[in-house]
Short mmCIF file of C-alpha atoms in Angstrom, two decimals:
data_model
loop_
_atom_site.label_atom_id
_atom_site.label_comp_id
_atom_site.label_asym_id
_atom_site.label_seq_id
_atom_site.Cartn_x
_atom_site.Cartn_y
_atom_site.Cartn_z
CA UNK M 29 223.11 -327.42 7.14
CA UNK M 30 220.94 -325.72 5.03
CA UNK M 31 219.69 -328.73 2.75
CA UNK M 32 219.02 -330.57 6.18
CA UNK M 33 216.85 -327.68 7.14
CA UNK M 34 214.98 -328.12 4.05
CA UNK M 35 214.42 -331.79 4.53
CA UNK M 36 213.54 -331.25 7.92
CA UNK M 37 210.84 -329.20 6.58
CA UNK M 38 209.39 -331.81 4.21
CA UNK M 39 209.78 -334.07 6.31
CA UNK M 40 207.67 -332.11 9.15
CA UNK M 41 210.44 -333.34 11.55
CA UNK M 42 210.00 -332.47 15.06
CA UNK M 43 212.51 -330.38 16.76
CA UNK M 44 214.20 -333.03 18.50
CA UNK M 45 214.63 -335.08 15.32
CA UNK M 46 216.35 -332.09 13.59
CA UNK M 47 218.74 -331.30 16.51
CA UNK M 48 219.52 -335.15 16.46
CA UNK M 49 220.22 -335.28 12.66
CA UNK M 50 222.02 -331.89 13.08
CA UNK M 51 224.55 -333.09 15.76
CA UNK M 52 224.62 -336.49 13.54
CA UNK M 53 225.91 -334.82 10.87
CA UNK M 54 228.19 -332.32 12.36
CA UNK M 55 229.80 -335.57 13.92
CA UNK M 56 230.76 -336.74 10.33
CA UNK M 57 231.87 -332.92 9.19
CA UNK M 58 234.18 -332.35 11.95
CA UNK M 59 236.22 -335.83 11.40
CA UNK M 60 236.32 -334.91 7.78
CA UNK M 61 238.79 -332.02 5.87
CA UNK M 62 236.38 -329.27 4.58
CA UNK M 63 235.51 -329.94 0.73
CA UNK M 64 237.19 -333.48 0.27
CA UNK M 65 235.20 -335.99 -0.46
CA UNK M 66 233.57 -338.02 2.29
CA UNK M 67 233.23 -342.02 1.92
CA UNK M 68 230.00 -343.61 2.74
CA UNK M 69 232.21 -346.20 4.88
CA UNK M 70 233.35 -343.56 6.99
CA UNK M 71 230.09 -341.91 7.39
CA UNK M 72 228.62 -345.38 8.66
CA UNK M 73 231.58 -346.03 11.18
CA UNK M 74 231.39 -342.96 13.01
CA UNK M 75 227.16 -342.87 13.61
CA UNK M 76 227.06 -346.35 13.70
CA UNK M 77 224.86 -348.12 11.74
CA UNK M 78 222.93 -347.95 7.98
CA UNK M 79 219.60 -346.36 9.81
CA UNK M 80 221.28 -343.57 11.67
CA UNK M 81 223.50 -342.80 8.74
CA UNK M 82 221.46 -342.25 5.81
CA UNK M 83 219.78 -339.00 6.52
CA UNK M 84 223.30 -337.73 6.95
CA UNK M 85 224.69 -339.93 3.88
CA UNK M 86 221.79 -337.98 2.04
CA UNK M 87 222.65 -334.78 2.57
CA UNK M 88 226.08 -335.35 1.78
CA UNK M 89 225.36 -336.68 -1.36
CA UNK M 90 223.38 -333.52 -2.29
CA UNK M 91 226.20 -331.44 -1.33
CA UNK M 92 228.06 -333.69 -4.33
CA UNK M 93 230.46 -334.79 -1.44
CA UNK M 94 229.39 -338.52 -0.77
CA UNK M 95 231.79 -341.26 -2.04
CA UNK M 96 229.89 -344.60 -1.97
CA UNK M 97 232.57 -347.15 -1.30
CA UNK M 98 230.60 -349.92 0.11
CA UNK M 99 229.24 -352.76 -1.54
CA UNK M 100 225.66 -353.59 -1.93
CA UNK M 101 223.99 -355.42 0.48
CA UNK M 102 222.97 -358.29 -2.59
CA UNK M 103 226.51 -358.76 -2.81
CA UNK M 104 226.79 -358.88 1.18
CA UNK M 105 224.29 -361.45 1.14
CA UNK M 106 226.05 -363.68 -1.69
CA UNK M 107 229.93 -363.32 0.57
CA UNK M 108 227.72 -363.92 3.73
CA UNK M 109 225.48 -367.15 2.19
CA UNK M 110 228.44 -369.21 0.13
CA UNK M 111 230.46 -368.94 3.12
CA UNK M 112 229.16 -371.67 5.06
CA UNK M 113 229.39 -373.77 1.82
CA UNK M 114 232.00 -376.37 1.64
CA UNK M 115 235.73 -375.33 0.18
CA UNK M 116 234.86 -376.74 -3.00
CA UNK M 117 231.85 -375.74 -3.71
CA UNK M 118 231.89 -371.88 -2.61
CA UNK M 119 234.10 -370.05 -5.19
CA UNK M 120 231.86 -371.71 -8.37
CA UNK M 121 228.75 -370.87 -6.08
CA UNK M 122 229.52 -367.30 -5.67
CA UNK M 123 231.01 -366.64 -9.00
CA UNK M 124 227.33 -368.12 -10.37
CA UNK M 125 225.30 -366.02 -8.16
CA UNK M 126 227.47 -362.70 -8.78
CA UNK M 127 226.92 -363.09 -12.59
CA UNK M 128 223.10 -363.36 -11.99
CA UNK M 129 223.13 -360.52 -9.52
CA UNK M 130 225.41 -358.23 -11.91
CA UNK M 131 224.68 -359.64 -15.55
CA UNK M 132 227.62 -360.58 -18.22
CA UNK M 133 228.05 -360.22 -22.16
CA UNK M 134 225.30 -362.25 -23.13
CA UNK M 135 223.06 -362.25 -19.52
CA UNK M 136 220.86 -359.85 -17.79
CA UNK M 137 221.25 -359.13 -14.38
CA UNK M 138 218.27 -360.77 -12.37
CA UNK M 139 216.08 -359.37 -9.96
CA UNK M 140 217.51 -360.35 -6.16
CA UNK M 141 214.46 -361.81 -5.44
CA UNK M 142 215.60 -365.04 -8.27
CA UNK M 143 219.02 -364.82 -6.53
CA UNK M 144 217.15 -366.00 -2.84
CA UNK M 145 214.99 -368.41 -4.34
CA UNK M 146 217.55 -370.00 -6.70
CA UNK M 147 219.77 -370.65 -3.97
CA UNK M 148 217.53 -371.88 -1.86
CA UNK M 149 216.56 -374.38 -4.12
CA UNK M 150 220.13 -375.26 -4.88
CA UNK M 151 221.31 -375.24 -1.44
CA UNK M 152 219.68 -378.64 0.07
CA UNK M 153 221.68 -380.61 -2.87
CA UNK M 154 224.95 -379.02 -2.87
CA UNK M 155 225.32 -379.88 0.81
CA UNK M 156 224.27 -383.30 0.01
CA UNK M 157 226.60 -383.44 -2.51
CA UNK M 158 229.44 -382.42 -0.43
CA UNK M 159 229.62 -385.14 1.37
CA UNK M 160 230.59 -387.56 -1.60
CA UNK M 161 231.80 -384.95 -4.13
CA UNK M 162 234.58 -382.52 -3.12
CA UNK M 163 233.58 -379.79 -6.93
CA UNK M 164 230.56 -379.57 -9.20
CA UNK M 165 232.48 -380.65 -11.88
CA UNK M 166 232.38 -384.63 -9.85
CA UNK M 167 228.32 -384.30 -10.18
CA UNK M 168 226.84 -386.82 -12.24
CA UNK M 169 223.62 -386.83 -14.33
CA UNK M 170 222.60 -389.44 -11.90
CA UNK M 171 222.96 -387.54 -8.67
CA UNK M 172 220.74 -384.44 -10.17
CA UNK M 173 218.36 -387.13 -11.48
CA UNK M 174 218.50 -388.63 -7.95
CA UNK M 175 217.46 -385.34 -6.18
CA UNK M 176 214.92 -384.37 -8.64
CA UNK M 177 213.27 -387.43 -8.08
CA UNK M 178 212.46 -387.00 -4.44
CA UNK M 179 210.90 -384.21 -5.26
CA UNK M 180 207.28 -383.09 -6.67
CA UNK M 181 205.21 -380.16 -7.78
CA UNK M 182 206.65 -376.76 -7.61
CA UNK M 183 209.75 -377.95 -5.43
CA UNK M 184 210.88 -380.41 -8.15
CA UNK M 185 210.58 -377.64 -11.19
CA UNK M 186 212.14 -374.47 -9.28
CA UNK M 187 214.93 -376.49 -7.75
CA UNK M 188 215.35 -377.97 -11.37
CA UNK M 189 215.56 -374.71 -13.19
CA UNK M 190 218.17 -373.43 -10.16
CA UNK M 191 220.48 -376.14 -10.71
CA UNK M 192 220.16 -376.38 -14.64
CA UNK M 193 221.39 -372.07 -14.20
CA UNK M 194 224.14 -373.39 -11.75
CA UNK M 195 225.20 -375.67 -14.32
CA UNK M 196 224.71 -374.02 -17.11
CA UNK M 197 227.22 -371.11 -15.90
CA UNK M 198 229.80 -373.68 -14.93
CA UNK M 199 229.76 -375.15 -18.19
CA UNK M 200 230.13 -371.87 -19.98
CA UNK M 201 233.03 -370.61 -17.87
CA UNK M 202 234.55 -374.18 -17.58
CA UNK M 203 234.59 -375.07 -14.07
CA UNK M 204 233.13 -378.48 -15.26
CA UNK M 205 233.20 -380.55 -18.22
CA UNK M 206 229.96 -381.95 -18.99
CA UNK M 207 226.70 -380.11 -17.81
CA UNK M 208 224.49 -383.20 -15.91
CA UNK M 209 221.43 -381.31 -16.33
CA UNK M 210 221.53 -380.97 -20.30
CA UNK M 211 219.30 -384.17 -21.12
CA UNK M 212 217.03 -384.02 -18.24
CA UNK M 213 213.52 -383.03 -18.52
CA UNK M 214 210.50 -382.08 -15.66
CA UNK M 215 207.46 -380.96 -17.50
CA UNK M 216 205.95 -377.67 -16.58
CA UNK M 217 204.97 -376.63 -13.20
CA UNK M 218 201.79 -377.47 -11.83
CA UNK M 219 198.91 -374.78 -11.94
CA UNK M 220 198.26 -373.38 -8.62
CA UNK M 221 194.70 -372.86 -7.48
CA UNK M 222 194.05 -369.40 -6.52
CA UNK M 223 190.74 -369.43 -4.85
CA UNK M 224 188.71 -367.00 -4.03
CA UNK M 225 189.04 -365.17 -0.40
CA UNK M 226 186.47 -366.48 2.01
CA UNK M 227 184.62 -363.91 4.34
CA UNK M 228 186.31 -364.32 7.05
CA UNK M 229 189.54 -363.37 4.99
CA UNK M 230 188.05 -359.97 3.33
CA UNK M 231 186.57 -359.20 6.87
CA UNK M 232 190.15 -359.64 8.46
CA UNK M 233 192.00 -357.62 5.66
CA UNK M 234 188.91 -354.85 6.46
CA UNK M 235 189.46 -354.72 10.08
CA UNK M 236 194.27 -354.42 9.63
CA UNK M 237 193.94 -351.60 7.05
CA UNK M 238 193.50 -349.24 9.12
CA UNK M 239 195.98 -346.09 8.19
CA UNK M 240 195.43 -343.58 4.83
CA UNK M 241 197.78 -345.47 3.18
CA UNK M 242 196.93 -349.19 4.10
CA UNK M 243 193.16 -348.32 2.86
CA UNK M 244 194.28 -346.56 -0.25
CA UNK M 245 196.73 -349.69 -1.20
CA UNK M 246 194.37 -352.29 -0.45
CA UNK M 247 191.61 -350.45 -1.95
CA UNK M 248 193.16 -349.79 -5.17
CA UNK M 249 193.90 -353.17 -5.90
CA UNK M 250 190.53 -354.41 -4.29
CA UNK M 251 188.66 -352.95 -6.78
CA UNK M 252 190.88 -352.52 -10.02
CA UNK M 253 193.04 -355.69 -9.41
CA UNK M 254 195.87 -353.27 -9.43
CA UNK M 255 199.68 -355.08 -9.35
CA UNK M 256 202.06 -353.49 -6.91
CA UNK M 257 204.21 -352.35 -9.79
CA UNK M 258 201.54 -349.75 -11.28
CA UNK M 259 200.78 -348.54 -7.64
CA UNK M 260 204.39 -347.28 -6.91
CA UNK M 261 204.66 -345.46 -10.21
CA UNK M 262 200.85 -343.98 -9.89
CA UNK M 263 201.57 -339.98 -9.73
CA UNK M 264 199.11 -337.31 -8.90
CA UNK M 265 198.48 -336.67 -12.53
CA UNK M 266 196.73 -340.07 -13.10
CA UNK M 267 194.16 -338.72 -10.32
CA UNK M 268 191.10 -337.05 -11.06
CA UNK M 269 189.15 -336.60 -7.88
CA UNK M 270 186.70 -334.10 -9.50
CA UNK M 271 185.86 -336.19 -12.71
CA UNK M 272 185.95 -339.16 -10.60
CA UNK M 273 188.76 -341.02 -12.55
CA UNK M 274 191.61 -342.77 -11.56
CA UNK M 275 194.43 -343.65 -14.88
CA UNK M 276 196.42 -347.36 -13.03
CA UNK M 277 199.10 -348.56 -15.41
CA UNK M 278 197.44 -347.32 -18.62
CA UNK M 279 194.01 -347.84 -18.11
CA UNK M 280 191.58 -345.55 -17.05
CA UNK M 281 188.81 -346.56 -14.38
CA UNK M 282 185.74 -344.67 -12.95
CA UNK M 283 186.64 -343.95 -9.09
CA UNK M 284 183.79 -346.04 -6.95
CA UNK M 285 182.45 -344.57 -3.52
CA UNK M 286 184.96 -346.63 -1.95
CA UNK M 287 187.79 -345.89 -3.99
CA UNK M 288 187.07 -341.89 -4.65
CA UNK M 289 186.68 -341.91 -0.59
CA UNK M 290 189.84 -343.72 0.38
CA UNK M 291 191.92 -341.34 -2.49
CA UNK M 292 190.77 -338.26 -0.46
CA UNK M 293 191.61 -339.47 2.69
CA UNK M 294 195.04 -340.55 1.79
CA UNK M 295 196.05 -337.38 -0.36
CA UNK M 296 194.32 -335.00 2.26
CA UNK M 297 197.05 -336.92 4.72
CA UNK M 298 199.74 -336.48 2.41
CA UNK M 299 199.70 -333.00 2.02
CA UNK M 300 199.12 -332.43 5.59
CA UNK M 301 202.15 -334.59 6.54
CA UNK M 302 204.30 -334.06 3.70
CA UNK M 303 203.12 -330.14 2.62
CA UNK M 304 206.18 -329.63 0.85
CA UNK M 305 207.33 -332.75 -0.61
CA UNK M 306 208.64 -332.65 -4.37
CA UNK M 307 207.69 -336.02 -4.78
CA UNK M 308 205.33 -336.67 -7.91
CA UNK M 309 203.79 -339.99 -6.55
CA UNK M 310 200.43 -340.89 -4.83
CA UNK M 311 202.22 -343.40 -2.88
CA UNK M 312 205.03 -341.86 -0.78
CA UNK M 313 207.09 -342.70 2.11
CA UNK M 314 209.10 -340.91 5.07
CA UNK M 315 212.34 -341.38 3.25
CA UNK M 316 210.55 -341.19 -0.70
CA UNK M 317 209.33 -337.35 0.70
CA UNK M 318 212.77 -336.20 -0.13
CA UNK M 319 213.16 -336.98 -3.64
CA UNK M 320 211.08 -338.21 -6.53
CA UNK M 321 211.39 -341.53 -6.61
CA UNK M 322 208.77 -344.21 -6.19
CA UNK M 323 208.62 -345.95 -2.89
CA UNK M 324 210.50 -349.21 -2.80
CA UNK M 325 208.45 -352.69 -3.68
CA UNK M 326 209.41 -353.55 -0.01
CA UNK M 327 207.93 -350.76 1.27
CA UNK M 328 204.51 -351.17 -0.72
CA UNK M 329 204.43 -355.46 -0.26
CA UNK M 330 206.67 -356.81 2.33
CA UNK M 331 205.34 -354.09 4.56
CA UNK M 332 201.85 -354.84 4.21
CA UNK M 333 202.45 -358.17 4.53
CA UNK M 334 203.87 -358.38 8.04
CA UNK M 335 200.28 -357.47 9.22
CA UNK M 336 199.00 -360.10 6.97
CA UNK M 337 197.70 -358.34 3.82
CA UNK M 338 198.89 -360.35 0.98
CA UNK M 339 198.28 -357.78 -2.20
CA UNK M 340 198.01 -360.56 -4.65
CA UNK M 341 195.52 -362.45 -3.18
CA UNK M 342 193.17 -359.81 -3.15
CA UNK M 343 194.12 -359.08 -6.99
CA UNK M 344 193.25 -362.47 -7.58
CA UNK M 345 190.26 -362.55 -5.74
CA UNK M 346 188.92 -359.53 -7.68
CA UNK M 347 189.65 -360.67 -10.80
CA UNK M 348 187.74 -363.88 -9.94
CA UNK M 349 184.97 -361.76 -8.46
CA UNK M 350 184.50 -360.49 -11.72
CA UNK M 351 185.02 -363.38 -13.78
CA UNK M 352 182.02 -365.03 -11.61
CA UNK M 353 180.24 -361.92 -12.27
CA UNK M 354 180.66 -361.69 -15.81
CA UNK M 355 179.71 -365.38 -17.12
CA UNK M 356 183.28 -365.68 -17.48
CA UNK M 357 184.18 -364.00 -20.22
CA UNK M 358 188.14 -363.28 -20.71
CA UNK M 359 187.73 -360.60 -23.32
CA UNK M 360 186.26 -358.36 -20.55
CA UNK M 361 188.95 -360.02 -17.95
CA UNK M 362 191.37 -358.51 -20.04
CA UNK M 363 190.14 -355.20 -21.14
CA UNK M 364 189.01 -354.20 -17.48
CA UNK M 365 192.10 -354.94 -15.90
CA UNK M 366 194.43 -354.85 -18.36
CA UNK M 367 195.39 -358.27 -18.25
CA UNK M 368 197.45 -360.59 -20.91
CA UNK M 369 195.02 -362.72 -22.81
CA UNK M 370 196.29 -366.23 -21.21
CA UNK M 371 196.42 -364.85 -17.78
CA UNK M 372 192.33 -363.49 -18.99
CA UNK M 373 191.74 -367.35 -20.01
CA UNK M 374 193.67 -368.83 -16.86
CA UNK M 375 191.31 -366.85 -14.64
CA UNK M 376 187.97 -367.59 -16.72
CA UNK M 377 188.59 -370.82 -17.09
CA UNK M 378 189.02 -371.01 -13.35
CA UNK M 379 185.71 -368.85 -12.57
CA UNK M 380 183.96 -372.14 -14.50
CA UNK M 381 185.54 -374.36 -12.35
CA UNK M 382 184.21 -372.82 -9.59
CA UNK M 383 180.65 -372.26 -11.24
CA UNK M 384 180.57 -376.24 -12.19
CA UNK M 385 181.62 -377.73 -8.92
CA UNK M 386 181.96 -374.95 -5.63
CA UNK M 387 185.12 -374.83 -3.25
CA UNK M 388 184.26 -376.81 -0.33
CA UNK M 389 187.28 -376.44 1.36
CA UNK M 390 188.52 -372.42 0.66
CA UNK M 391 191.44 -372.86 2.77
CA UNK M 392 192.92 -376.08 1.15
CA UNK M 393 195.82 -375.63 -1.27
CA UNK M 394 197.10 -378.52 -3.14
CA UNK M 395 200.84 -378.97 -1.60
CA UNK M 396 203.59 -378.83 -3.71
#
């Protein structure tokens, strides 16, 4: 009970919430021989659920006493998606989108963010399929050809590249015999246009960030075109409030009135919420307190963007900001915001565009 105590006082719990986490995890003690381990399956059956488990599961795991014998919930989603697929298409699925989750010999394992968007690319054809073709291995050149073909823009070339991986894998395990995607050929993607935010958008982002650390995200990235990736792993060495500097994935930037302001009303918060938190990062969360971990990216992006705030729109919009600003020049693109010298060129290029002929219509995006 003691580590819970000292979470509890990291946490700043109230006294309720440490009398509830208390009885919680007295619950999973008393059902459990004293000093065996405990499995995280068990823990989760007798509070319940994932949410009421894990400050218990936590503290457990401290203790060195936590077994983790559940699967993750990427590998959930794969047994929970390919079941609804037809007999003959679900082992090959799943087998495909394990190895990409997981990795082999000669693969990486991909983020789970390609897993969703390769399947749902290569879900509208499979079902198709199914209901002339009982295994991949009866898919013809002609039937990919046939679906790509309907298709255009982004929604041709990502549902391409998902069922040339598909493929691919079969071939190399030998679930089929000839791969029908081999000889075919899209192109690249289409550019999209990023355009610039109108007023009504930056006045609208203004008026939802309204907590420490929705005006210290949006901020940050307002101003230095910071990614999400640098802002989790900022830590409170890369701040210098007195010398006004602020050190975002390598590069160092004077703090503006804005910035410098926004900084000292988020850490002021921090270390009255979180007074005793061992956590090294600007950024932190209710559950990051506890350790030293950076917060999750769904914690920084998805989060945000349930009240609208899409991060990199604003990144792109102050990269274009500059651009404009600058007579479009990519060397400075790239130097002030650290940016790769095609992505520097992609956005100057685009800041002429705009220079030579004005957006008319801001809120128009070509469709894919």
């Amino acid at each position: 009970m003691e580590r819970l105590f000292d979470m509890a006082q990291v946490g700043r719990w109230s006294i309720e919430t440490l009398r509830r986490r208390g009885d919680q995890l007295r619950r999973v003690l008393a059902a459990s021989p004293e000093d065996e381990p405990i499995l995280l399956s068990r823990v989760r059956a007798e509070l319940g659920n994932v949410w009421q488990s894990r400050i218990a599961a936590r503290v457990l795991d401290q203790c060195g006493r936590l077994v983790d014998d559940t699967e993750s919930p990427t590998r959930q989603w794969i047994d929970r998606r390919t079941a609804t697929l037809p007999s003959g298409f679900r082992d090959d699925v799943r087998a495909w989108l394990l190895v990409l989750h997981e990795g082999e010999q000669r693969a990486r394992p991909r983020a789970t963010a390609t897993l969703h968007a390769y399947f749902s690319r290569a879900l509208p054809p499979l079902i198709q399929w199914a209901s002339t073709r009982s295994h991949l291995r009866e898919v013809t050149h002609a039937d990919v050809s046939a679906v790509l073909n309907r298709l255009s823009g982004h929604k041709r070339n990502g549902t391409f590249v998902a069922l040339r991986s598909l493929f691919r894998f079969a071939k190399r395990h030998r679930l089929i015999f000839v791969d029908p995607t081999r000889r075919l050929r899209v192109g690249a993607a289409p550019s999209r246009m990023l355009l610039p935010m109108t007023d009504d958008q930056v006045d609208a982002v203004t008026a939802t960030a309204v907590t420490p650390m929705q005006r210290v995200i949006v901020g940050l990235v307002a101003v230095y075109a910071a990614r999400a990736t640098p802002l989790r792993n900022l830590t409170l060495d890369d701040v210098d409030l007195p010398r006004r500097r602020i050190r975002i994935g390598g590069t160092v930037h004077q703090l503006t009135e804005l910035t410098h302001e926004v900084l000292t009303d988020w850490l002021t918060y921090r270390q009255h919420r979180w007074p005793g938190t061992p956590n090294p990062h600007v950024i932190v969360s209710t559950d990051s307190v506890h350790g030293t971990s950076p917060v999750t990216d769904h914690h920084l992006t998805w989060h945000l963007s349930l009240l609208g705030i899409q991060l990199e729109h604003i990144r792109g919009h102050r990269v274009l900001q500059e651009a404009l600003s600058t007579n479009s020049d990519p060397l400075h693109l790239s130097i002030t915001f650290g940016l790769s010298a095609r992505t520097a060129v992609g956005y100057a290029m685009l800041a002429r565009h705009l220079m030579e002929r004005p957006v008319e219509a801001p809120d128009s995006r070509p469709g894919d």
